[in-house]
Coordinates of C-alpha atoms in Angstrom, one line a residue:
Chain A
X1 CA -30.5 -5.3 -25.6
X2 CA -27.6 -3.2 -24.7
X3 CA -24.9 -2.7 -27.2
X4 CA -21.5 -1.9 -26.0
X5 CA -18.9 0.7 -28.3
X6 CA -15.4 0.3 -28.2
X7 CA -12.7 2.6 -29.2
X8 CA -9.7 0.2 -29.5
X9 CA -7.6 2.6 -30.4
X10 CA -7.9 4.4 -27.1
X11 CA -7.8 1.4 -24.6
X12 CA -4.5 0.7 -22.4
X13 CA -5.7 -3.0 -21.4
X14 CA -5.7 -1.3 -17.4
X15 CA -8.3 -4.3 -17.3
X16 CA -10.6 -1.9 -14.6
X17 CA -13.5 -3.2 -16.8
X18 CA -13.1 -6.7 -16.7
X19 CA -12.6 -5.9 -12.9
X20 CA -16.2 -4.3 -12.0
X21 CA -17.9 -5.6 -14.3
X22 CA -20.6 -7.9 -12.0
X23 CA -21.7 -9.8 -15.0
X24 CA -18.2 -11.0 -16.2
X25 CA -19.1 -9.9 -19.6
X26 CA -15.9 -8.5 -20.7
X27 CA -12.2 -9.5 -21.0
X28 CA -8.9 -7.9 -22.2
X29 CA -8.1 -9.8 -25.7
X30 CA -5.8 -11.1 -28.2
X31 CA -5.5 -8.5 -30.6
X32 CA -3.2 -5.8 -30.1
X33 CA -4.1 -2.1 -31.3
X34 CA -2.0 0.9 -33.2
X35 CA -0.3 1.6 -28.8
X36 CA 0.4 -1.7 -28.8
X37 CA -2.2 -2.8 -26.2
X38 CA -4.5 -6.0 -25.9
X39 CA -7.5 -4.0 -25.4
X40 CA -11.1 -4.5 -23.8
X41 CA -13.4 -6.7 -25.4
X42 CA -16.8 -8.1 -25.1
X43 CA -17.2 -11.9 -24.7
X44 CA -20.9 -12.8 -24.2
X45 CA -23.0 -9.7 -25.0
X46 CA -26.3 -10.8 -23.9
X47 CA -25.3 -11.1 -20.5
X48 CA -24.9 -7.4 -20.4
X49 CA -27.5 -5.4 -18.1
X50 CA -26.2 -1.8 -19.3
X51 CA -25.5 -0.9 -15.2
X52 CA -22.2 1.3 -17.1
X53 CA -20.1 0.3 -14.1
X54 CA -17.4 -0.3 -17.1
X55 CA -17.7 2.9 -18.7
X56 CA -17.6 4.8 -15.5
X57 CA -14.2 3.2 -14.1
X58 CA -12.6 3.5 -18.1
X59 CA -10.0 5.5 -17.0
X60 CA -10.0 6.6 -21.1
X61 CA -13.5 6.6 -22.2
X62 CA -13.0 4.2 -24.3
X63 CA -16.5 2.4 -23.5
X64 CA -19.6 4.3 -24.8
X65 CA -23.0 2.5 -24.3
X66 CA -26.4 1.7 -26.4
X67 CA -29.5 0.5 -24.4
Chain B
X1 CA -31.9 2.6 -28.7
X2 CA -30.7 5.0 -26.7
X3 CA -27.2 6.3 -26.0
X4 CA -26.5 6.1 -22.1
X5 CA -22.9 6.6 -21.6
X6 CA -21.2 9.0 -24.1
X7 CA -17.4 10.0 -24.1
X8 CA -17.9 14.0 -23.2
X9 CA -17.5 16.9 -25.5
X10 CA -15.0 18.6 -23.0
X11 CA -12.9 16.2 -24.2
X12 CA -10.8 16.4 -27.4
X13 CA -10.7 12.8 -29.7
X14 CA -7.1 12.0 -28.9
X15 CA -5.9 9.1 -26.5
X16 CA -4.8 10.7 -23.7
X17 CA -1.3 10.9 -22.6
X18 CA -1.2 9.4 -19.0
X19 CA -0.1 5.8 -18.3
X20 CA -2.5 2.6 -17.9
X21 CA -4.8 2.9 -15.8
X22 CA -3.7 6.2 -14.2
X23 CA -6.9 8.1 -12.6
X24 CA -5.8 11.5 -14.2
X25 CA -7.9 10.0 -17.2
X26 CA -10.5 9.3 -14.5
X27 CA -11.0 12.5 -12.9
X28 CA -10.6 14.4 -16.3
X29 CA -13.2 12.6 -17.7
X30 CA -15.6 13.0 -15.0
X31 CA -14.7 16.3 -15.0
X32 CA -15.8 17.0 -18.5
X33 CA -18.8 15.3 -17.8
X34 CA -19.7 17.5 -15.1
X35 CA -18.8 20.3 -17.7
X36 CA -21.0 19.0 -20.8
X37 CA -24.0 18.5 -18.1
X38 CA -23.7 22.1 -16.9
X39 CA -23.1 23.5 -20.5
X40 CA -20.2 26.0 -19.4
X41 CA -17.9 24.3 -22.1
X42 CA -17.3 27.6 -24.3
X43 CA -17.0 29.6 -21.3
X44 CA -14.4 27.2 -19.0
X45 CA -10.9 28.1 -18.8
X46 CA -8.4 25.1 -17.1
X47 CA -5.7 26.6 -15.2
X48 CA -2.8 23.7 -15.6
X49 CA -0.2 23.2 -13.5
X50 CA 3.0 21.2 -13.8
X51 CA 3.4 18.1 -13.9
X52 CA 1.5 14.6 -14.8
X53 CA -1.7 17.1 -15.1
X54 CA 0.0 19.7 -17.7
X55 CA -0.7 16.5 -19.8
X56 CA -4.3 17.7 -20.1
X57 CA -3.2 20.3 -22.4
X58 CA -3.4 17.5 -24.9
X59 CA -6.4 16.3 -23.7
X60 CA -9.0 19.0 -22.8
X61 CA -10.9 20.5 -25.0
X62 CA -11.6 23.9 -23.7
X63 CA -9.3 27.2 -23.0
X64 CA -6.2 26.7 -21.1
X65 CA -3.2 28.4 -19.6
X66 CA -0.4 26.2 -18.4
X67 CA 1.1 28.5 -15.2
X68 CA 4.5 28.1 -13.5
X69 CA 5.0 25.2 -11.1
X70 CA 3.0 25.4 -8.1
X71 CA 1.3 28.8 -9.4
X72 CA -1.9 27.4 -10.6
X73 CA -4.4 29.5 -7.8
X74 CA -2.4 32.8 -9.0
X75 CA -3.1 32.1 -12.4
X76 CA -6.6 31.1 -11.8
X77 CA -7.0 34.3 -9.8
X78 CA -6.0 36.9 -12.5
X79 CA -7.9 34.9 -15.3
X80 CA -11.3 34.9 -13.0
X81 CA -10.6 38.9 -11.7
X82 CA -10.1 39.9 -15.4
X83 CA -12.8 37.7 -16.8
X84 CA -15.9 36.8 -13.7
X85 CA -18.1 35.6 -16.7
X86 CA -15.5 32.6 -17.4
X87 CA -15.5 29.5 -14.8
X88 CA -12.0 28.8 -13.8
X89 CA -10.6 25.8 -12.4
X90 CA -7.5 24.7 -11.7
X91 CA -6.1 21.3 -11.6
X92 CA -3.3 20.3 -9.8
X93 CA -1.0 17.5 -8.3
X94 CA 0.2 17.2 -5.1
X95 CA 3.4 17.9 -5.8
X96 CA 2.6 21.1 -7.2
X97 CA -0.3 22.1 -5.0
X98 CA 1.0 20.7 -1.6
X99 CA 4.6 21.1 -2.0
X100 CA 5.8 24.1 -4.1
X101 CA 2.6 26.0 -4.2
X102 CA 1.4 25.5 -1.0
X103 CA 1.7 29.5 -0.5
X104 CA -0.4 29.8 -3.2
X105 CA -3.3 27.7 -2.6
X106 CA -3.6 28.5 1.5
X107 CA -3.6 32.4 0.5
X108 CA -5.9 32.1 -2.8
X109 CA -8.2 29.9 -0.4
X110 CA -7.6 32.4 2.2
X111 CA -9.0 35.3 0.2
X112 CA -12.3 33.2 -1.2
X113 CA -11.3 33.8 -5.0
X114 CA -14.3 32.9 -6.6
X115 CA -13.1 29.8 -8.6
X116 CA -12.6 26.2 -8.3
X117 CA -9.7 23.9 -7.3
X118 CA -9.3 20.1 -8.3
X119 CA -6.3 18.5 -6.3
X120 CA -5.4 15.6 -7.7
X121 CA -3.5 13.5 -4.9
X122 CA -1.6 10.4 -5.5
X123 CA 0.9 10.9 -2.6
X124 CA 4.2 10.7 -5.2
X125 CA 5.5 12.7 -7.3
X126 CA 4.8 10.7 -11.2
X127 CA 6.1 13.3 -14.2
X128 CA 9.6 13.3 -12.1
X129 CA 10.0 9.4 -11.3
X130 CA 8.4 8.6 -8.0
X131 CA 9.9 10.8 -5.6
X132 CA 8.5 11.4 -1.8
X133 CA 5.8 14.1 -1.8
X134 CA 4.2 15.5 0.9
X135 CA 1.4 13.7 0.9
X136 CA 3.2 10.3 0.8
X137 CA 2.2 7.1 3.2
X138 CA 4.3 6.7 6.1
X139 CA 6.2 3.2 4.9
X140 CA 5.3 4.1 1.4
X141 CA 8.3 3.4 -0.9
X142 CA 9.7 5.9 -3.3
X143 CA 13.1 6.6 -5.1
X144 CA 14.5 9.0 -2.2
X145 CA 12.3 7.2 0.5
X146 CA 14.0 3.6 -0.4
X147 CA 13.0 2.6 3.0
X148 CA 9.9 3.7 3.1
X149 CA 8.9 6.9 4.6
X150 CA 10.2 7.4 8.2
X151 CA 7.9 10.0 10.0
X152 CA 11.3 11.2 12.4
X153 CA 13.3 12.4 9.3
X154 CA 10.3 12.7 6.7
X155 CA 7.5 14.0 8.9
X156 CA 3.4 13.1 8.2
X157 CA 1.6 12.8 5.4
X158 CA 0.3 16.4 4.9
X159 CA -3.8 16.5 4.9
X160 CA -4.2 19.5 2.6
X161 CA -8.4 19.3 2.8
X162 CA -8.6 19.5 6.4
X163 CA -5.8 22.3 6.4
X164 CA -8.0 24.4 4.1
X165 CA -11.1 23.9 5.9
X166 CA -9.8 25.2 8.9
X167 CA -10.0 28.9 7.4
X168 CA -12.8 31.0 6.8
X169 CA -13.3 31.9 3.5
X170 CA -13.5 28.8 1.3
X171 CA -16.9 27.8 0.5
X172 CA -16.8 23.9 -0.1
X173 CA -13.6 21.4 0.8
X174 CA -14.0 17.6 0.4
X175 CA -12.6 14.6 -0.3
X176 CA -13.6 11.8 -2.5
X177 CA -11.6 8.8 -4.1
X178 CA -12.3 7.4 -7.5
X179 CA -11.5 3.4 -7.2
X180 CA -14.8 2.0 -7.0
X181 CA -17.6 2.9 -9.6
X182 CA -19.8 4.4 -6.6
X183 CA -16.7 6.3 -5.6
X184 CA -16.4 7.8 -8.9
X185 CA -19.9 8.5 -8.8
X186 CA -20.0 10.5 -5.5
X187 CA -16.9 12.1 -7.1
X188 CA -18.6 13.8 -10.1
X189 CA -21.0 15.1 -7.5
X190 CA -18.5 16.5 -5.4
X191 CA -16.8 18.1 -8.3
X192 CA -20.5 19.6 -9.6
X193 CA -21.0 21.2 -6.2
X194 CA -17.5 22.9 -6.7
X195 CA -19.0 24.7 -10.3
X196 CA -22.7 25.0 -9.0
X197 CA -20.7 27.0 -6.3
X198 CA -18.7 29.1 -8.5
X199 CA -21.5 29.5 -11.0
X200 CA -23.8 31.1 -8.2
X201 CA -21.0 33.4 -7.0
X202 CA -20.2 32.0 -4.0
X203 CA -16.6 31.4 -3.6
X204 CA -13.4 29.0 -2.8
X205 CA -14.0 25.8 -3.6
X206 CA -11.7 22.6 -3.3
X207 CA -12.1 19.0 -4.1
X208 CA -9.5 16.5 -3.0
X209 CA -9.6 13.4 -5.1
X210 CA -7.1 10.5 -4.5
X211 CA -5.5 9.0 -7.7
X212 CA -3.3 6.5 -8.1
X213 CA 0.2 5.8 -9.8
X214 CA 0.4 2.5 -11.1
X215 CA 4.0 3.4 -13.1
X216 CA 6.1 4.7 -9.4
X217 CA 3.7 2.9 -7.0
X218 CA 5.6 0.2 -8.8
X219 CA 2.3 -2.5 -9.4
X220 CA -0.5 -3.4 -12.1
X221 CA -3.6 -0.9 -12.6
X222 CA -5.4 -3.5 -10.7
X223 CA -3.2 -3.7 -7.5
X224 CA -3.4 0.0 -7.2
X225 CA -7.6 0.1 -6.5
X226 CA -7.0 -2.3 -3.4
X227 CA -4.0 -0.2 -2.4
X228 CA -6.1 3.1 -2.4
X229 CA -8.5 1.0 -0.5
X230 CA -6.4 -0.6 2.3
X231 CA -3.9 2.4 2.8
X232 CA -4.6 5.5 1.5
X233 CA -8.0 5.8 2.3
X234 CA -7.1 4.6 6.4
X235 CA -4.7 8.2 6.1
X236 CA -7.2 10.3 3.9
X237 CA -10.5 9.9 4.9
X238 CA -12.8 10.8 2.9
X239 CA -15.8 13.4 3.6
X240 CA -17.3 16.7 3.3
X241 CA -15.0 19.3 5.8
X242 CA -16.2 22.4 5.1
X243 CA -19.6 23.2 3.1
X244 CA -21.3 26.8 3.7
X245 CA -24.4 25.9 2.7
X246 CA -25.2 23.0 5.3
X247 CA -23.9 25.7 7.9
X248 CA -26.3 28.3 7.0
X249 CA -28.9 25.8 6.8

């Protein structure tokens, strides 16, 4: 079981995490944060294998991972 | 449950001032992780340049000095010499280090000052609006080379890591990229080694990291990842250009 925690206010919608995820867990959602960006979210968390590639790639350290 | 990826303490809680997808943030993050892992946050001094890198003043959770344009190596020399127990590093862009600060970096490297230089090369002037830098790729369009950089009139990209590796004093000179998770891990190990060299009192280390600038390159953040792969890496090969440790062993 892997738990992804998003600091959504720091997300700038660059989409790097969505691109590198090998399991297509992530997407850029419809909701908008205070800075006006549509932030990343986890669509199917049960598929996540905890490889940390999204968090490593995220420029703004938005993603923290619990396993 | 165990936390397997944490936001580093060497960053403060604020949101970085960098543009979406800017790899300054990535490089700042992995450097902060290295500082955390080495446990040196309390005695680290970051010497900031002029340029986008200066936005780090609101982002690093470290002691900082902001130097005049290009003079970060000179300021770092002073900080390190009066406070040898501090861990000192400069964080400079390509306009700062390779253009206006060329003299400072070459002489600091030649003196073998015992600090770490992080050189962020995105082959353009980002902060001032996308002018040609010494590191701009041949054919790359900028606001001052609207037809693309022409080597007949503008010269070729300057390869700072190779230039500095020619000198006798530096102990570690390497170039990394951060456009894939694997490259990010390698870059982090390179940064760690550059800091460890300083902690061991070995001397001058320079790590060049290839970066992007979605805003002035005029492309989406995702497109910059493949642009680096196809164009920047072809001009600036990755690798370790000098490692005193390996030469001796």
